[in-house]
């Protein structure tokens, strides 16, 4: 049987599929469908120092080939997470990644210092790419110098875990941001987040989303995500966790061939909670048909 395992930052994943932050909760949302242990890993729901109720009004809208969301980083906050959620992650048998967010660099520093002490967490993802909050998020991820500064300050507080920096596709030059955060100490990169978009209700004659703008995800953004992955792979050598519209095994193979070391699955969960099982089955079949014994054989192969 073909080997689906991959190496990501010296951690052996049983398969390359990692649940993207914001789509899988803290691992509990899909328990009635399958065990999160079947995945290679999961990025937990984005965390801020304080609890957040998220944006007002309508926060989700379906589009022709994807979804708009403006959740606004709703989460229970640091204290609740440490007291009630973190202990439940102790027995999870896959890669556990904390996703940290803030409206200031100081917020990121508070979370990074605390996350570095969590035994239940294997890696930290620094989210400087969220497009649907008014403060922080994307503001840190679109300018290389600013992205480097927050990465450098967070990295200085992390001593026990790898740091993954999540890049914004809304940057003018994502390659320049990638190089800047790598030079500032990032151990790996994550890309892409959602693209800024909007929809209008023609009956109400106003924007659909309460926050007006939201993040577009799903199949519509896949060609853009692949292009950005390709560009970043050409410019950096550190590991990349990549996604953006992965809905089936063909999508997954394309991302691996473009240079992804591991794959993030997000919006696909909303249309099919069992999508990862189907991707893994079809990925196995593809490898058998192509006489590929290990996924490592095809990672980045399209660049050769």
PDB file of C-alpha atoms in Angstrom:
ATOM      1  CA  UNK A   1       0.000   0.000   0.000  1.00  0.00           C
ATOM      2  CA  UNK A   2       1.288   3.449  -0.882  1.00  0.00           C
ATOM      3  CA  UNK A   3       2.657   5.550   1.945  1.00  0.00           C
ATOM      4  CA  UNK A   4       0.478   8.601   2.629  1.00  0.00           C
ATOM      5  CA  UNK A   5       2.655   9.966   5.417  1.00  0.00           C
ATOM      6  CA  UNK A   6       4.587  13.201   4.980  1.00  0.00           C
ATOM      7  CA  UNK A   7       7.135  15.058   7.038  1.00  0.00           C
ATOM      8  CA  UNK A   8       6.293  18.547   8.221  1.00  0.00           C
ATOM      9  CA  UNK A   9       8.810  20.347  10.402  1.00  0.00           C
ATOM     10  CA  UNK A  10      10.280  16.997  11.562  1.00  0.00           C
ATOM     11  CA  UNK A  11       6.813  15.789  12.589  1.00  0.00           C
ATOM     12  CA  UNK A  12       5.593  12.706  10.726  1.00  0.00           C
ATOM     13  CA  UNK A  13       1.978  13.195   9.671  1.00  0.00           C
ATOM     14  CA  UNK A  14       0.011   9.985   8.992  1.00  0.00           C
ATOM     15  CA  UNK A  15      -1.367  11.762   5.919  1.00  0.00           C
ATOM     16  CA  UNK A  16      -0.987  15.306   4.484  1.00  0.00           C
ATOM     17  CA  UNK A  17      -4.495  16.552   5.348  1.00  0.00           C
ATOM     18  CA  UNK A  18      -4.756  19.184   8.078  1.00  0.00           C
ATOM     19  CA  UNK A  19      -8.051  20.818   9.064  1.00  0.00           C
ATOM     20  CA  UNK A  20      -7.771  24.568   8.494  1.00  0.00           C
ATOM     21  CA  UNK A  21      -8.361  26.975  11.341  1.00  0.00           C
ATOM     22  CA  UNK A  22     -11.884  28.321  11.556  1.00  0.00           C
ATOM     23  CA  UNK A  23     -13.492  25.307   9.944  1.00  0.00           C
ATOM     24  CA  UNK A  24     -12.937  22.545  12.488  1.00  0.00           C
ATOM     25  CA  UNK A  25     -13.513  24.296  15.820  1.00  0.00           C
ATOM     26  CA  UNK A  26     -11.279  22.859  18.511  1.00  0.00           C
ATOM     27  CA  UNK A  27     -11.623  19.334  17.143  1.00  0.00           C
ATOM     28  CA  UNK A  28     -15.046  18.650  18.586  1.00  0.00           C
ATOM     29  CA  UNK A  29     -17.283  19.806  15.701  1.00  0.00           C
ATOM     30  CA  UNK A  30     -16.873  16.691  13.548  1.00  0.00           C
ATOM     31  CA  UNK A  31     -16.667  13.994  16.190  1.00  0.00           C
ATOM     32  CA  UNK A  32     -20.052  12.551  15.174  1.00  0.00           C
ATOM     33  CA  UNK A  33     -18.690  12.026  11.658  1.00  0.00           C
ATOM     34  CA  UNK A  34     -15.129  10.790  12.290  1.00  0.00           C
ATOM     35  CA  UNK A  35     -12.269  11.022  14.741  1.00  0.00           C
ATOM     36  CA  UNK A  36      -9.871  13.906  14.218  1.00  0.00           C
ATOM     37  CA  UNK A  37      -7.128  11.330  14.784  1.00  0.00           C
ATOM     38  CA  UNK A  38      -7.742  10.168  11.207  1.00  0.00           C
ATOM     39  CA  UNK A  39      -6.323  13.446   9.910  1.00  0.00           C
ATOM     40  CA  UNK A  40      -2.674  14.365   9.691  1.00  0.00           C
ATOM     41  CA  UNK A  41      -3.400  17.271  11.968  1.00  0.00           C
ATOM     42  CA  UNK A  42      -5.648  20.189  12.791  1.00  0.00           C
ATOM     43  CA  UNK A  43      -5.237  23.912  13.215  1.00  0.00           C
ATOM     44  CA  UNK A  44      -7.450  24.977  16.083  1.00  0.00           C
ATOM     45  CA  UNK A  45      -9.961  27.818  15.884  1.00  0.00           C
ATOM     46  CA  UNK A  46      -8.304  31.224  15.969  1.00  0.00           C
ATOM     47  CA  UNK A  47      -7.626  32.469  19.478  1.00  0.00           C
ATOM     48  CA  UNK A  48      -7.389  36.028  20.836  1.00  0.00           C
ATOM     49  CA  UNK A  49      -6.449  37.161  24.364  1.00  0.00           C
ATOM     50  CA  UNK A  50     -10.017  38.277  25.072  1.00  0.00           C
ATOM     51  CA  UNK A  51     -13.250  36.440  24.240  1.00  0.00           C
ATOM     52  CA  UNK A  52     -14.909  37.692  21.060  1.00  0.00           C
ATOM     53  CA  UNK A  53     -18.516  37.370  19.937  1.00  0.00           C
ATOM     54  CA  UNK A  54     -17.557  38.072  16.319  1.00  0.00           C
ATOM     55  CA  UNK A  55     -19.047  40.425  13.761  1.00  0.00           C
ATOM     56  CA  UNK A  56     -22.686  41.567  13.795  1.00  0.00           C
ATOM     57  CA  UNK A  57     -25.347  40.658  11.241  1.00  0.00           C
ATOM     58  CA  UNK A  58     -25.188  38.021   8.535  1.00  0.00           C
ATOM     59  CA  UNK A  59     -21.770  36.348   8.617  1.00  0.00           C
ATOM     60  CA  UNK A  60     -21.970  33.706   5.873  1.00  0.00           C
ATOM     61  CA  UNK A  61     -23.042  33.906   2.233  1.00  0.00           C
ATOM     62  CA  UNK A  62     -22.913  31.251  -0.479  1.00  0.00           C
ATOM     63  CA  UNK A  63     -21.418  32.291  -3.823  1.00  0.00           C
ATOM     64  CA  UNK A  64     -21.424  30.659  -7.251  1.00  0.00           C
ATOM     65  CA  UNK A  65     -18.311  28.645  -6.503  1.00  0.00           C
ATOM     66  CA  UNK A  66     -17.461  29.157  -2.870  1.00  0.00           C
ATOM     67  CA  UNK A  67     -18.419  30.976   0.281  1.00  0.00           C
ATOM     68  CA  UNK A  68     -18.036  34.393   1.867  1.00  0.00           C
ATOM     69  CA  UNK A  69     -17.551  34.612   5.612  1.00  0.00           C
ATOM     70  CA  UNK A  70     -17.115  37.445   8.062  1.00  0.00           C
ATOM     71  CA  UNK A  71     -17.153  35.601  11.369  1.00  0.00           C
ATOM     72  CA  UNK A  72     -14.787  38.096  12.962  1.00  0.00           C
ATOM     73  CA  UNK A  73     -12.662  35.636  14.947  1.00  0.00           C
ATOM     74  CA  UNK A  74     -15.403  34.583  17.344  1.00  0.00           C
ATOM     75  CA  UNK A  75     -13.721  32.585  20.103  1.00  0.00           C
ATOM     76  CA  UNK A  76     -13.920  32.036  23.878  1.00  0.00           C
ATOM     77  CA  UNK A  77     -10.655  33.806  24.688  1.00  0.00           C
ATOM     78  CA  UNK A  78      -7.381  32.718  26.234  1.00  0.00           C
ATOM     79  CA  UNK A  79      -8.493  32.047  29.814  1.00  0.00           C
ATOM     80  CA  UNK A  80     -11.453  29.861  28.829  1.00  0.00           C
ATOM     81  CA  UNK A  81      -9.352  28.000  26.271  1.00  0.00           C
ATOM     82  CA  UNK A  82      -6.678  27.137  28.817  1.00  0.00           C
ATOM     83  CA  UNK A  83      -9.179  26.064  31.478  1.00  0.00           C
ATOM     84  CA  UNK A  84     -11.707  24.081  29.483  1.00  0.00           C
ATOM     85  CA  UNK A  85     -10.470  23.260  25.979  1.00  0.00           C
ATOM     86  CA  UNK A  86      -6.726  22.723  26.181  1.00  0.00           C
ATOM     87  CA  UNK A  87      -6.976  19.716  28.586  1.00  0.00           C
ATOM     88  CA  UNK A  88      -9.235  17.894  26.099  1.00  0.00           C
ATOM     89  CA  UNK A  89      -6.474  18.000  23.473  1.00  0.00           C
ATOM     90  CA  UNK A  90      -4.088  15.893  25.553  1.00  0.00           C
ATOM     91  CA  UNK A  91      -5.240  12.599  24.035  1.00  0.00           C
ATOM     92  CA  UNK A  92      -5.591  13.778  20.439  1.00  0.00           C
ATOM     93  CA  UNK A  93      -3.344  11.622  18.269  1.00  0.00           C
ATOM     94  CA  UNK A  94      -2.370  13.960  15.467  1.00  0.00           C
ATOM     95  CA  UNK A  95      -0.557  17.256  14.913  1.00  0.00           C
ATOM     96  CA  UNK A  96      -2.150  20.014  17.017  1.00  0.00           C
ATOM     97  CA  UNK A  97      -1.534  23.589  15.911  1.00  0.00           C
ATOM     98  CA  UNK A  98      -2.685  26.654  17.852  1.00  0.00           C
ATOM     99  CA  UNK A  99      -3.751  29.632  15.726  1.00  0.00           C
ATOM    100  CA  UNK A 100      -3.047  32.969  17.423  1.00  0.00           C
ATOM    101  CA  UNK A 101      -4.512  36.364  16.485  1.00  0.00           C
ATOM    102  CA  UNK A 102      -4.484  39.918  17.778  1.00  0.00           C
ATOM    103  CA  UNK A 103      -5.376  43.535  17.197  1.00  0.00           C
ATOM    104  CA  UNK A 104      -1.879  44.606  18.231  1.00  0.00           C
ATOM    105  CA  UNK A 105       1.599  43.104  18.291  1.00  0.00           C
ATOM    106  CA  UNK A 106       1.292  42.967  22.072  1.00  0.00           C
ATOM    107  CA  UNK A 107      -1.753  40.674  21.714  1.00  0.00           C
ATOM    108  CA  UNK A 108       0.289  38.302  19.573  1.00  0.00           C
ATOM    109  CA  UNK A 109       3.111  38.370  22.112  1.00  0.00           C
ATOM    110  CA  UNK A 110       0.776  37.499  25.002  1.00  0.00           C
ATOM    111  CA  UNK A 111      -0.599  34.498  23.144  1.00  0.00           C
ATOM    112  CA  UNK A 112       2.767  33.333  21.824  1.00  0.00           C
ATOM    113  CA  UNK A 113       4.341  33.302  25.277  1.00  0.00           C
ATOM    114  CA  UNK A 114       1.439  31.332  26.733  1.00  0.00           C
ATOM    115  CA  UNK A 115       1.158  28.933  23.768  1.00  0.00           C
ATOM    116  CA  UNK A 116       4.832  28.102  24.039  1.00  0.00           C
ATOM    117  CA  UNK A 117       4.121  26.506  27.449  1.00  0.00           C
ATOM    118  CA  UNK A 118       1.204  24.306  26.309  1.00  0.00           C
ATOM    119  CA  UNK A 119       2.211  20.639  26.268  1.00  0.00           C
ATOM    120  CA  UNK A 120      -0.990  19.796  24.377  1.00  0.00           C
ATOM    121  CA  UNK A 121       0.097  21.937  21.411  1.00  0.00           C
ATOM    122  CA  UNK A 122       2.807  20.925  18.916  1.00  0.00           C
ATOM    123  CA  UNK A 123       3.149  24.058  16.772  1.00  0.00           C
ATOM    124  CA  UNK A 124       1.967  27.661  16.650  1.00  0.00           C
ATOM    125  CA  UNK A 125       0.395  29.340  13.625  1.00  0.00           C
ATOM    126  CA  UNK A 126       0.705  33.126  13.620  1.00  0.00           C
ATOM    127  CA  UNK A 127      -2.311  34.476  11.740  1.00  0.00           C
ATOM    128  CA  UNK A 128      -1.477  37.809  10.136  1.00  0.00           C
ATOM    129  CA  UNK A 129      -3.939  37.288   7.320  1.00  0.00           C
ATOM    130  CA  UNK A 130      -7.541  37.392   8.570  1.00  0.00           C
ATOM    131  CA  UNK A 131      -9.466  39.712   6.189  1.00  0.00           C
ATOM    132  CA  UNK A 132     -12.671  40.227   8.151  1.00  0.00           C
ATOM    133  CA  UNK A 133     -11.730  41.961  11.375  1.00  0.00           C
ATOM    134  CA  UNK A 134     -11.319  45.706  11.521  1.00  0.00           C
ATOM    135  CA  UNK A 135      -8.143  45.653  13.604  1.00  0.00           C
ATOM    136  CA  UNK A 136      -5.093  43.453  13.228  1.00  0.00           C
ATOM    137  CA  UNK A 137      -5.300  40.413  10.987  1.00  0.00           C
ATOM    138  CA  UNK A 138      -4.644  41.335   7.405  1.00  0.00           C
ATOM    139  CA  UNK A 139      -3.147  44.703   8.398  1.00  0.00           C
ATOM    140  CA  UNK A 140      -0.065  42.838   9.639  1.00  0.00           C
ATOM    141  CA  UNK A 141       0.237  40.532   6.683  1.00  0.00           C
ATOM    142  CA  UNK A 142       0.172  42.772   3.627  1.00  0.00           C
ATOM    143  CA  UNK A 143       3.347  44.825   4.176  1.00  0.00           C
ATOM    144  CA  UNK A 144       6.622  42.839   4.290  1.00  0.00           C
ATOM    145  CA  UNK A 145       8.277  45.069   6.889  1.00  0.00           C
ATOM    146  CA  UNK A 146       5.286  44.892   9.251  1.00  0.00           C
ATOM    147  CA  UNK A 147       4.923  41.141   8.786  1.00  0.00           C
ATOM    148  CA  UNK A 148       8.627  40.728   9.569  1.00  0.00           C
ATOM    149  CA  UNK A 149       8.370  42.844  12.721  1.00  0.00           C
ATOM    150  CA  UNK A 150       5.487  40.873  14.241  1.00  0.00           C
ATOM    151  CA  UNK A 151       7.146  37.576  13.254  1.00  0.00           C
ATOM    152  CA  UNK A 152      10.453  38.592  14.846  1.00  0.00           C
ATOM    153  CA  UNK A 153       8.827  39.670  18.102  1.00  0.00           C
ATOM    154  CA  UNK A 154       6.666  36.548  18.365  1.00  0.00           C
ATOM    155  CA  UNK A 155       9.551  34.246  17.453  1.00  0.00           C
ATOM    156  CA  UNK A 156      11.667  35.726  20.251  1.00  0.00           C
ATOM    157  CA  UNK A 157       9.089  34.426  22.749  1.00  0.00           C
ATOM    158  CA  UNK A 158       8.818  30.902  21.361  1.00  0.00           C
ATOM    159  CA  UNK A 159      11.448  28.427  22.528  1.00  0.00           C
ATOM    160  CA  UNK A 160       9.815  24.994  22.426  1.00  0.00           C
ATOM    161  CA  UNK A 161       7.679  24.854  19.288  1.00  0.00           C
ATOM    162  CA  UNK A 162       7.973  25.653  15.561  1.00  0.00           C
ATOM    163  CA  UNK A 163       6.389  28.885  14.327  1.00  0.00           C
ATOM    164  CA  UNK A 164       4.228  28.827  11.198  1.00  0.00           C
ATOM    165  CA  UNK A 165       3.280  32.203   9.715  1.00  0.00           C
ATOM    166  CA  UNK A 166      -0.008  32.369   7.793  1.00  0.00           C
ATOM    167  CA  UNK A 167       0.276  34.707   4.819  1.00  0.00           C
ATOM    168  CA  UNK A 168      -2.402  36.929   3.331  1.00  0.00           C
ATOM    169  CA  UNK A 169      -3.379  36.497  -0.333  1.00  0.00           C
ATOM    170  CA  UNK A 170      -4.452  40.140  -0.230  1.00  0.00           C
ATOM    171  CA  UNK A 171      -0.818  41.304  -0.128  1.00  0.00           C
ATOM    172  CA  UNK A 172       0.491  43.070  -3.214  1.00  0.00           C
ATOM    173  CA  UNK A 173       3.443  40.658  -3.380  1.00  0.00           C
ATOM    174  CA  UNK A 174       2.992  37.496  -1.304  1.00  0.00           C
ATOM    175  CA  UNK A 175       6.495  36.350  -2.258  1.00  0.00           C
ATOM    176  CA  UNK A 176       8.025  39.445  -0.688  1.00  0.00           C
ATOM    177  CA  UNK A 177       6.065  38.854   2.525  1.00  0.00           C
ATOM    178  CA  UNK A 178       7.166  35.199   2.544  1.00  0.00           C
ATOM    179  CA  UNK A 179      10.829  36.139   2.260  1.00  0.00           C
ATOM    180  CA  UNK A 180      10.447  38.813   4.947  1.00  0.00           C
ATOM    181  CA  UNK A 181       8.898  36.473   7.530  1.00  0.00           C
ATOM    182  CA  UNK A 182      11.371  33.685   6.713  1.00  0.00           C
ATOM    183  CA  UNK A 183      14.236  36.074   7.349  1.00  0.00           C
ATOM    184  CA  UNK A 184      12.498  37.156  10.586  1.00  0.00           C
ATOM    185  CA  UNK A 185      12.500  33.601  11.917  1.00  0.00           C
ATOM    186  CA  UNK A 186       9.437  31.772  10.587  1.00  0.00           C
ATOM    187  CA  UNK A 187       9.988  28.004  10.567  1.00  0.00           C
ATOM    188  CA  UNK A 188       7.224  27.375   8.023  1.00  0.00           C
ATOM    189  CA  UNK A 189       4.572  29.186   6.019  1.00  0.00           C
ATOM    190  CA  UNK A 190       0.831  28.702   5.710  1.00  0.00           C
ATOM    191  CA  UNK A 191      -1.100  29.917   2.682  1.00  0.00           C
ATOM    192  CA  UNK A 192      -3.516  31.059   1.531  1.00  0.00           C
ATOM    193  CA  UNK A 193      -6.218  32.618   3.686  1.00  0.00           C
ATOM    194  CA  UNK A 194      -9.437  33.894   2.110  1.00  0.00           C
ATOM    195  CA  UNK A 195      -9.590  36.685  -0.457  1.00  0.00           C
ATOM    196  CA  UNK A 196     -11.479  39.859   0.337  1.00  0.00           C
ATOM    197  CA  UNK A 197     -14.893  39.901  -1.370  1.00  0.00           C
ATOM    198  CA  UNK A 198     -18.516  40.981  -1.022  1.00  0.00           C
ATOM    199  CA  UNK A 199     -22.069  40.252  -2.180  1.00  0.00           C
ATOM    200  CA  UNK A 200     -25.142  42.502  -2.524  1.00  0.00           C
ATOM    201  CA  UNK A 201     -28.766  41.604  -1.759  1.00  0.00           C
ATOM    202  CA  UNK A 202     -30.633  43.131  -4.696  1.00  0.00           C
ATOM    203  CA  UNK A 203     -33.981  42.959  -2.879  1.00  0.00           C
ATOM    204  CA  UNK A 204     -32.702  44.688   0.241  1.00  0.00           C
ATOM    205  CA  UNK A 205     -30.441  46.871  -1.910  1.00  0.00           C
ATOM    206  CA  UNK A 206     -27.562  46.579   0.523  1.00  0.00           C
ATOM    207  CA  UNK A 207     -24.545  44.347   1.194  1.00  0.00           C
ATOM    208  CA  UNK A 208     -25.408  40.806   2.284  1.00  0.00           C
ATOM    209  CA  UNK A 209     -22.797  40.604   5.021  1.00  0.00           C
ATOM    210  CA  UNK A 210     -23.170  42.649   8.166  1.00  0.00           C
ATOM    211  CA  UNK A 211     -19.488  43.550   7.914  1.00  0.00           C
ATOM    212  CA  UNK A 212     -19.943  44.436   4.182  1.00  0.00           C
ATOM    213  CA  UNK A 213     -16.742  42.629   3.193  1.00  0.00           C
ATOM    214  CA  UNK A 214     -15.863  39.028   3.897  1.00  0.00           C
ATOM    215  CA  UNK A 215     -13.354  36.336   3.017  1.00  0.00           C
ATOM    216  CA  UNK A 216     -13.983  34.322  -0.163  1.00  0.00           C
ATOM    217  CA  UNK A 217     -13.043  30.642   0.005  1.00  0.00           C
ATOM    218  CA  UNK A 218     -13.809  27.441  -1.893  1.00  0.00           C
ATOM    219  CA  UNK A 219     -13.181  26.240  -5.461  1.00  0.00           C
ATOM    220  CA  UNK A 220     -13.259  29.795  -6.848  1.00  0.00           C
ATOM    221  CA  UNK A 221      -9.925  30.635  -5.241  1.00  0.00           C
ATOM    222  CA  UNK A 222      -8.065  27.413  -6.087  1.00  0.00           C
ATOM    223  CA  UNK A 223      -6.224  28.711  -9.191  1.00  0.00           C
ATOM    224  CA  UNK A 224      -5.105  31.778  -7.235  1.00  0.00           C
ATOM    225  CA  UNK A 225      -3.954  29.662  -4.302  1.00  0.00           C
ATOM    226  CA  UNK A 226      -2.001  27.348  -6.588  1.00  0.00           C
ATOM    227  CA  UNK A 227      -0.335  30.301  -8.306  1.00  0.00           C
ATOM    228  CA  UNK A 228       0.669  31.853  -4.997  1.00  0.00           C
ATOM    229  CA  UNK A 229       1.969  28.532  -3.675  1.00  0.00           C
ATOM    230  CA  UNK A 230       4.024  28.122  -6.828  1.00  0.00           C
ATOM    231  CA  UNK A 231       5.486  31.621  -6.477  1.00  0.00           C
ATOM    232  CA  UNK A 232       6.310  31.225  -2.794  1.00  0.00           C
ATOM    233  CA  UNK A 233       7.841  27.769  -3.361  1.00  0.00           C
ATOM    234  CA  UNK A 234      10.145  29.323  -5.947  1.00  0.00           C
ATOM    235  CA  UNK A 235      11.285  31.975  -3.476  1.00  0.00           C
ATOM    236  CA  UNK A 236      11.605  30.085  -0.182  1.00  0.00           C
ATOM    237  CA  UNK A 237      12.808  26.681   0.963  1.00  0.00           C
ATOM    238  CA  UNK A 238      11.043  26.369   4.335  1.00  0.00           C
ATOM    239  CA  UNK A 239       8.044  23.987   4.627  1.00  0.00           C
ATOM    240  CA  UNK A 240       4.642  25.165   3.381  1.00  0.00           C
ATOM    241  CA  UNK A 241       1.170  24.220   4.611  1.00  0.00           C
ATOM    242  CA  UNK A 242      -1.018  25.136   1.643  1.00  0.00           C
ATOM    243  CA  UNK A 243      -4.674  25.148   0.736  1.00  0.00           C
ATOM    244  CA  UNK A 244      -7.383  27.133  -0.951  1.00  0.00           C
ATOM    245  CA  UNK A 245     -10.286  25.315  -2.595  1.00  0.00           C
ATOM    246  CA  UNK A 246      -9.081  21.737  -2.087  1.00  0.00           C
ATOM    247  CA  UNK A 247     -12.229  19.624  -2.538  1.00  0.00           C
ATOM    248  CA  UNK A 248     -10.932  16.343  -3.981  1.00  0.00           C
ATOM    249  CA  UNK A 249      -7.819  14.219  -4.547  1.00  0.00           C
ATOM    250  CA  UNK A 250      -6.971  15.917  -7.840  1.00  0.00           C
ATOM    251  CA  UNK A 251      -6.873  19.276  -6.062  1.00  0.00           C
ATOM    252  CA  UNK A 252      -4.676  17.771  -3.343  1.00  0.00           C
ATOM    253  CA  UNK A 253      -2.228  16.284  -5.854  1.00  0.00           C
ATOM    254  CA  UNK A 254      -1.930  19.597  -7.689  1.00  0.00           C
ATOM    255  CA  UNK A 255      -1.024  21.400  -4.470  1.00  0.00           C
ATOM    256  CA  UNK A 256       1.563  18.743  -3.567  1.00  0.00           C
ATOM    257  CA  UNK A 257       3.124  18.931  -7.026  1.00  0.00           C
ATOM    258  CA  UNK A 258       3.250  22.746  -6.718  1.00  0.00           C
ATOM    259  CA  UNK A 259       5.328  22.383  -3.569  1.00  0.00           C
ATOM    260  CA  UNK A 260       3.063  22.004  -0.544  1.00  0.00           C
ATOM    261  CA  UNK A 261       4.515  19.858   2.252  1.00  0.00           C
ATOM    262  CA  UNK A 262       1.087  19.471   3.872  1.00  0.00           C
ATOM    263  CA  UNK A 263      -2.448  20.452   2.852  1.00  0.00           C
ATOM    264  CA  UNK A 264      -5.107  22.466   4.648  1.00  0.00           C
ATOM    265  CA  UNK A 265      -8.774  21.544   4.144  1.00  0.00           C
ATOM    266  CA  UNK A 266     -11.330  24.216   4.982  1.00  0.00           C
ATOM    267  CA  UNK A 267     -14.553  25.088   3.178  1.00  0.00           C
ATOM    268  CA  UNK A 268     -14.890  21.552   1.790  1.00  0.00           C
ATOM    269  CA  UNK A 269     -15.913  20.357   5.267  1.00  0.00           C
ATOM    270  CA  UNK A 270     -19.042  22.508   5.061  1.00  0.00           C
ATOM    271  CA  UNK A 271     -20.317  20.789   1.914  1.00  0.00           C
ATOM    272  CA  UNK A 272     -19.185  17.292   2.903  1.00  0.00           C
ATOM    273  CA  UNK A 273     -18.090  16.461   6.473  1.00  0.00           C
ATOM    274  CA  UNK A 274     -16.500  13.248   5.160  1.00  0.00           C
ATOM    275  CA  UNK A 275     -14.532  14.915   2.379  1.00  0.00           C
ATOM    276  CA  UNK A 276     -11.135  14.037   3.865  1.00  0.00           C
ATOM    277  CA  UNK A 277     -11.907  10.312   3.886  1.00  0.00           C
ATOM    278  CA  UNK A 278     -12.812  10.501   0.185  1.00  0.00           C
ATOM    279  CA  UNK A 279      -9.675  12.481  -0.653  1.00  0.00           C
ATOM    280  CA  UNK A 280      -7.451   9.962   1.133  1.00  0.00           C
ATOM    281  CA  UNK A 281      -9.103   6.996  -0.614  1.00  0.00           C
ATOM    282  CA  UNK A 282      -8.749   8.579  -4.068  1.00  0.00           C
ATOM    283  CA  UNK A 283      -5.211   9.724  -3.285  1.00  0.00           C
ATOM    284  CA  UNK A 284      -4.294   6.135  -2.417  1.00  0.00           C
ATOM    285  CA  UNK A 285      -5.861   4.902  -5.676  1.00  0.00           C
ATOM    286  CA  UNK A 286      -3.944   7.483  -7.694  1.00  0.00           C
ATOM    287  CA  UNK A 287      -0.654   6.481  -6.125  1.00  0.00           C
ATOM    288  CA  UNK A 288      -1.312   2.805  -6.821  1.00  0.00           C
ATOM    289  CA  UNK A 289      -2.200   3.518 -10.452  1.00  0.00           C
ATOM    290  CA  UNK A 290       0.890   5.693 -10.956  1.00  0.00           C
ATOM    291  CA  UNK A 291       3.241   3.351  -9.062  1.00  0.00           C
ATOM    292  CA  UNK A 292       4.018   6.055  -6.507  1.00  0.00           C
ATOM    293  CA  UNK A 293       5.088   4.495  -3.233  1.00  0.00           C
ATOM    294  CA  UNK A 294       5.421   7.699  -1.203  1.00  0.00           C
ATOM    295  CA  UNK A 295       3.933  11.189  -1.440  1.00  0.00           C
ATOM    296  CA  UNK A 296       7.420  12.563  -0.902  1.00  0.00           C
ATOM    297  CA  UNK A 297       8.093  11.501  -4.522  1.00  0.00           C
ATOM    298  CA  UNK A 298       5.651  14.068  -5.913  1.00  0.00           C
ATOM    299  CA  UNK A 299       6.041  17.026  -3.537  1.00  0.00           C
ATOM    300  CA  UNK A 300       7.278  19.913  -5.673  1.00  0.00           C
ATOM    301  CA  UNK A 301       7.713  17.668  -8.709  1.00  0.00           C
ATOM    302  CA  UNK A 302       6.032  20.165 -11.051  1.00  0.00           C
ATOM    303  CA  UNK A 303       8.955  22.530 -10.478  1.00  0.00           C
ATOM    304  CA  UNK A 304      11.524  20.058 -11.808  1.00  0.00           C
TER     305      UNK A 304
END
